[in-house]
mmCIF file of C-alpha atoms in Angstrom:
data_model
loop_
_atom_site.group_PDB
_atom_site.id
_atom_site.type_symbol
_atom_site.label_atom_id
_atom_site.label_comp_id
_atom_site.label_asym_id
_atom_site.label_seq_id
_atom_site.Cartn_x
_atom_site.Cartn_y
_atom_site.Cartn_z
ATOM 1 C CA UNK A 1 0.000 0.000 0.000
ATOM 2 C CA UNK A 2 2.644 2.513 -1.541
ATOM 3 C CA UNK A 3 1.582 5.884 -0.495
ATOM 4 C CA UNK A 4 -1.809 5.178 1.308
ATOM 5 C CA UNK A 5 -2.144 5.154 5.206
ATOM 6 C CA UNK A 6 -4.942 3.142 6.250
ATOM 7 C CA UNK A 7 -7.221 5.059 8.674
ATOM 8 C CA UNK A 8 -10.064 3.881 10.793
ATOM 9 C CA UNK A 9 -12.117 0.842 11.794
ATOM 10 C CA UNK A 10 -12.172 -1.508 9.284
ATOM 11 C CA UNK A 11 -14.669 -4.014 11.801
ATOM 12 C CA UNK A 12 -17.654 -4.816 10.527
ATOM 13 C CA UNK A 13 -20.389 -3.270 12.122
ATOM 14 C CA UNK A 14 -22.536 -5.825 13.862
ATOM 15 C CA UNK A 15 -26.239 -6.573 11.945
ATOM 16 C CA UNK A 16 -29.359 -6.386 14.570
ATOM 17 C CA UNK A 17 -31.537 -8.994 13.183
ATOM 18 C CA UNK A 18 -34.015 -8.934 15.723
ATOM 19 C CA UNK A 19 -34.669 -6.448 18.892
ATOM 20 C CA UNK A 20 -37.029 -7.703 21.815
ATOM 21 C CA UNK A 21 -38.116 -5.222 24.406
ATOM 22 C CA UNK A 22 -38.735 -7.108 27.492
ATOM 23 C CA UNK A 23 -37.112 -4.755 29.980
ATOM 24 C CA UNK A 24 -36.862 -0.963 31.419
ATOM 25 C CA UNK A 25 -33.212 -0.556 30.407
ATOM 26 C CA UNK A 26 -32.965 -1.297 26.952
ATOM 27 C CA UNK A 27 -36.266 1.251 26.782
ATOM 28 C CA UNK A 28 -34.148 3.795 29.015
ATOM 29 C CA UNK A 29 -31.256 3.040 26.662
ATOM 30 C CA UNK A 30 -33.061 3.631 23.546
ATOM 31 C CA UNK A 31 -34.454 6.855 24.785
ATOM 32 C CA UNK A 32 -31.477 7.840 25.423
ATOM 33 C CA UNK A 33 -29.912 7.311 22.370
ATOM 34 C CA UNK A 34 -32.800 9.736 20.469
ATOM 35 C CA UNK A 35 -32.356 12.436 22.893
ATOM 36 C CA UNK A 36 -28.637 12.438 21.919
ATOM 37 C CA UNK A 37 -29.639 12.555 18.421
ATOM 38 C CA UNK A 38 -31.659 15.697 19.423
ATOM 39 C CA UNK A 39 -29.275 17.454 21.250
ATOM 40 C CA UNK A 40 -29.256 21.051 22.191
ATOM 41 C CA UNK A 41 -26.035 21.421 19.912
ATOM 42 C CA UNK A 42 -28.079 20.243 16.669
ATOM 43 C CA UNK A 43 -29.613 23.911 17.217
ATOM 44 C CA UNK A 44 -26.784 25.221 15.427
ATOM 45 C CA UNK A 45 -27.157 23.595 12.028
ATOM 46 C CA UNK A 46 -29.525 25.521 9.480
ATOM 47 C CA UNK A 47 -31.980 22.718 7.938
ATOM 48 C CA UNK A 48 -32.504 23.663 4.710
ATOM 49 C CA UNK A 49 -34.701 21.857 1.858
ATOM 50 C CA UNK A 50 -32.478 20.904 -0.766
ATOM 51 C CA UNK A 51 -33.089 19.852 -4.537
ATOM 52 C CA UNK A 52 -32.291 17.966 -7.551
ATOM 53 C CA UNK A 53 -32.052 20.110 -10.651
ATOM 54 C CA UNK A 54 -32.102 17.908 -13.790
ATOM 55 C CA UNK A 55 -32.198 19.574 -17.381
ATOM 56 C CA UNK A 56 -33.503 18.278 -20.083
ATOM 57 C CA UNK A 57 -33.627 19.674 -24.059
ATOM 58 C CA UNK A 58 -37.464 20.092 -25.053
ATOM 59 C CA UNK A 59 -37.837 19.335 -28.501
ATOM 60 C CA UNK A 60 -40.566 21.977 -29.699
ATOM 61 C CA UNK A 61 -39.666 25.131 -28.208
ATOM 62 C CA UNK A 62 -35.679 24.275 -28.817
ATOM 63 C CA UNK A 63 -34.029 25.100 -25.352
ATOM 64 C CA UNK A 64 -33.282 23.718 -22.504
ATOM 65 C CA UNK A 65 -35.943 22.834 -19.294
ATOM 66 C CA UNK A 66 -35.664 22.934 -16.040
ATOM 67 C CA UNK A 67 -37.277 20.152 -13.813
ATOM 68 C CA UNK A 68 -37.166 20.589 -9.710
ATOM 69 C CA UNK A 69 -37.216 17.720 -6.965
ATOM 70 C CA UNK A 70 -37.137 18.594 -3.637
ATOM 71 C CA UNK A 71 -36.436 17.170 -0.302
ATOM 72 C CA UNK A 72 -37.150 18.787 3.211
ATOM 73 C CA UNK A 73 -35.053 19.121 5.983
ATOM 74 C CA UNK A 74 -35.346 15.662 6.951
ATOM 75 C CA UNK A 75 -34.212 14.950 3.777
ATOM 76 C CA UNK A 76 -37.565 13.380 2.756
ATOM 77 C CA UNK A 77 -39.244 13.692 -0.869
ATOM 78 C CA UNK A 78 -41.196 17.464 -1.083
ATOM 79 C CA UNK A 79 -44.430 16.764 -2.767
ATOM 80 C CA UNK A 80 -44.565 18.934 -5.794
ATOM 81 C CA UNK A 81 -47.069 21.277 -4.975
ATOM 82 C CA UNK A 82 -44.767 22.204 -1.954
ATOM 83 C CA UNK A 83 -42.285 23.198 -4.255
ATOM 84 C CA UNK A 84 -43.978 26.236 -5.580
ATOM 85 C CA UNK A 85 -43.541 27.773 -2.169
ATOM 86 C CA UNK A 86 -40.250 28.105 -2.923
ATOM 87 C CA UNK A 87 -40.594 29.659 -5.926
ATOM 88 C CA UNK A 88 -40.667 33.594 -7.182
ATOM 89 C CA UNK A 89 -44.848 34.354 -6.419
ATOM 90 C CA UNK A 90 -44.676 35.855 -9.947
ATOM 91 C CA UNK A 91 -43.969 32.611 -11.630
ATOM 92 C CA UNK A 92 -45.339 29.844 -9.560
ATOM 93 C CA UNK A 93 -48.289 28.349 -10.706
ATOM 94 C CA UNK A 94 -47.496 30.025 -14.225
ATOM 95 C CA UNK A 95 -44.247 29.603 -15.188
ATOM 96 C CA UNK A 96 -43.834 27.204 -12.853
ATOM 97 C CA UNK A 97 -45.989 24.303 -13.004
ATOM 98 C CA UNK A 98 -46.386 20.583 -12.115
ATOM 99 C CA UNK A 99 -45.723 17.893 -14.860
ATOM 100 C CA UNK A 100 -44.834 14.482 -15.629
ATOM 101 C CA UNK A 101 -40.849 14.588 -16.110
ATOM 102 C CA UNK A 102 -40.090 13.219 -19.182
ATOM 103 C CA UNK A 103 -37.448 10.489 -17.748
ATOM 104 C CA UNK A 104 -38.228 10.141 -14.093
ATOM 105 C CA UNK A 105 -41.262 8.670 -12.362
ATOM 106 C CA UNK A 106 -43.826 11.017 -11.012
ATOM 107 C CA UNK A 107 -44.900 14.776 -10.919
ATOM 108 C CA UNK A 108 -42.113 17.158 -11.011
ATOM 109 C CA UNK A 109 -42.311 21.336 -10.871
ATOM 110 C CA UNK A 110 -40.534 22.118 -14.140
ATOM 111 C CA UNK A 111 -39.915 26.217 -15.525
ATOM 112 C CA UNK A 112 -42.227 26.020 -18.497
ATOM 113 C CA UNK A 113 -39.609 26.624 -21.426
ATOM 114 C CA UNK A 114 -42.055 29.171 -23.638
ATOM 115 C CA UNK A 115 -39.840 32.168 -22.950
ATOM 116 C CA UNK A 116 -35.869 30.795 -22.202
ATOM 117 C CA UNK A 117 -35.484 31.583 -26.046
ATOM 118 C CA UNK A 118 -36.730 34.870 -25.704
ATOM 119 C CA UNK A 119 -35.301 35.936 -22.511
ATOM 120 C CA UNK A 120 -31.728 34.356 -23.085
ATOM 121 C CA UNK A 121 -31.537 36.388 -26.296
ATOM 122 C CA UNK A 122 -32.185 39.252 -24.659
ATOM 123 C CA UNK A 123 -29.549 38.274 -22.187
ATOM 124 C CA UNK A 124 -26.782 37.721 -24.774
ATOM 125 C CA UNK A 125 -27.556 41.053 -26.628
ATOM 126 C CA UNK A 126 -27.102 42.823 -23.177
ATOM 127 C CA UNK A 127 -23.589 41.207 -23.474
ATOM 128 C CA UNK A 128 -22.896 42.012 -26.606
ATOM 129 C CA UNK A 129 -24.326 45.341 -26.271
ATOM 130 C CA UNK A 130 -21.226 45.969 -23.493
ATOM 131 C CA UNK A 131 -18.902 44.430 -25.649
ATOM 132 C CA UNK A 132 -18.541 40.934 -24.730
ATOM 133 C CA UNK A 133 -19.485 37.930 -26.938
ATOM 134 C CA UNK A 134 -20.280 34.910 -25.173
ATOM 135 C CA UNK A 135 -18.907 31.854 -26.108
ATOM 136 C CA UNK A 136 -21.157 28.984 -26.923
ATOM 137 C CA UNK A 137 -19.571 26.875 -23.904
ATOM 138 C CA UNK A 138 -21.087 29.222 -21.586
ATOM 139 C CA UNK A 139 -24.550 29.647 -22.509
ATOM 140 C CA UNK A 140 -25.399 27.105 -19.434
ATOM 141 C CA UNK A 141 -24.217 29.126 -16.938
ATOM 142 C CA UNK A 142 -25.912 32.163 -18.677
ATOM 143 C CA UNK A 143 -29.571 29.670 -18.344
ATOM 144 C CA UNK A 144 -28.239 28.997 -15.034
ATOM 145 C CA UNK A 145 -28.594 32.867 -13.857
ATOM 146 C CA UNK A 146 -31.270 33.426 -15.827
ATOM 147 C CA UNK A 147 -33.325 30.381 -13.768
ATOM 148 C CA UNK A 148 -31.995 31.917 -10.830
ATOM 149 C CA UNK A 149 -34.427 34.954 -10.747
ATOM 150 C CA UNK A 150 -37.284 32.547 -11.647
ATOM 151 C CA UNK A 151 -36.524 30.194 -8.542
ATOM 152 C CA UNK A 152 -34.485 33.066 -6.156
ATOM 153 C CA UNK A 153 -34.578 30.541 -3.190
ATOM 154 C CA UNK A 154 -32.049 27.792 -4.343
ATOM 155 C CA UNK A 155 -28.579 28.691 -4.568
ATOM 156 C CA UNK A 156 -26.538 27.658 -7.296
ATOM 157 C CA UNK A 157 -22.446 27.127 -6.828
ATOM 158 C CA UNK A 158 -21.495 29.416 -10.105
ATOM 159 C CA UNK A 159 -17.393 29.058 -10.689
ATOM 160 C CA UNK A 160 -18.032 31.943 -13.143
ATOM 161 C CA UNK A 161 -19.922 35.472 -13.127
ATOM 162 C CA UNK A 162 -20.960 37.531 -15.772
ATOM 163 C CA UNK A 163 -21.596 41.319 -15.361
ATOM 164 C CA UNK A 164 -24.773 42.388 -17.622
ATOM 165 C CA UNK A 165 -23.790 46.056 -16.449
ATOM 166 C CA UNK A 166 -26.314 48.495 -16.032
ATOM 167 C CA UNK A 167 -28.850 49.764 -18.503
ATOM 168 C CA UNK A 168 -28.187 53.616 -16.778
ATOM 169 C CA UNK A 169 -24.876 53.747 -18.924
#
């Protein structure tokens, strides 16, 4: 094992197969054991829902769409509807809406694609209009900005930025 050091416990963790509750202290015990889960000190961590963004290309209006799943803090499956509330009020329930995904089981909120074309041309003249061309290889992260004031609640990690400068120049 050139160049590794092996760390931790490599014993396998034992398998209950079957739990009987026939006395106060294995009660007491478990109790215990979800009140330490619960600790005061958990008060510190932010629970946040999180989702899964998946894009897919929709074949009649020629762009790309955006399809939400979310979880809640628990970490357990949003119903749809539920994800509207964290959506811009201007767009859920119209730009916004709940539909089968095209590739994954059940209802999914998805940013209706009728106006990325529009709207992303109007982002790329702004570019242009300050002098910058963008190059083809970064028209996702462009969609990805653009999304971002539809759906102003989920954070996206950007490793780029793109200044659209001010329309006052």
């Amino acid at each position: 094992m050139d160049g590794w050091q092996l760390t931790g416990n490599l014993k396998k963790p034992k398998i209950l197969k079957t739990l009987t509750i026939s006395s106060n202290q294995i009660l007491q015990h478990f109790r215990l054991h979800i009140s330490w889960l619960m600790s005061p000190d958990d008060d510190n961590i932010l629970r946040t829902r999180t989702y899964d963004v998946s894009i897919t290309y929709d074949q009649y209006y020629q762009t790309p769409r955006v399809w939400l799943t979310g979880y809640d803090e628990s970490r357990m499956l949003l119903q749809p509807e539920l994800v509207l509330e964290d959506v811009s009020q201007d767009h859920a329930r119209k730009t916004v809406t709940i539909e089968d995904h095209p590739h994954l089981p059940g209802k999914h909120a998805s940013v209706h694609p009728c106006r990325h074309g529009a709207v992303m041309k109007k982002i790329i003249d702004v570019l242009m209009s300050h002098g910058v061309e963008p190059e083809v290889d970064k028209y996702l992260f462009l969609f990805l900005k653009f999304v971002a004031s539809v759906i102003p609640t989920i954070e996206y990690d950007y490793t780029m930025d793109f200044d659209l400068g001010s329309s006052s120049s």
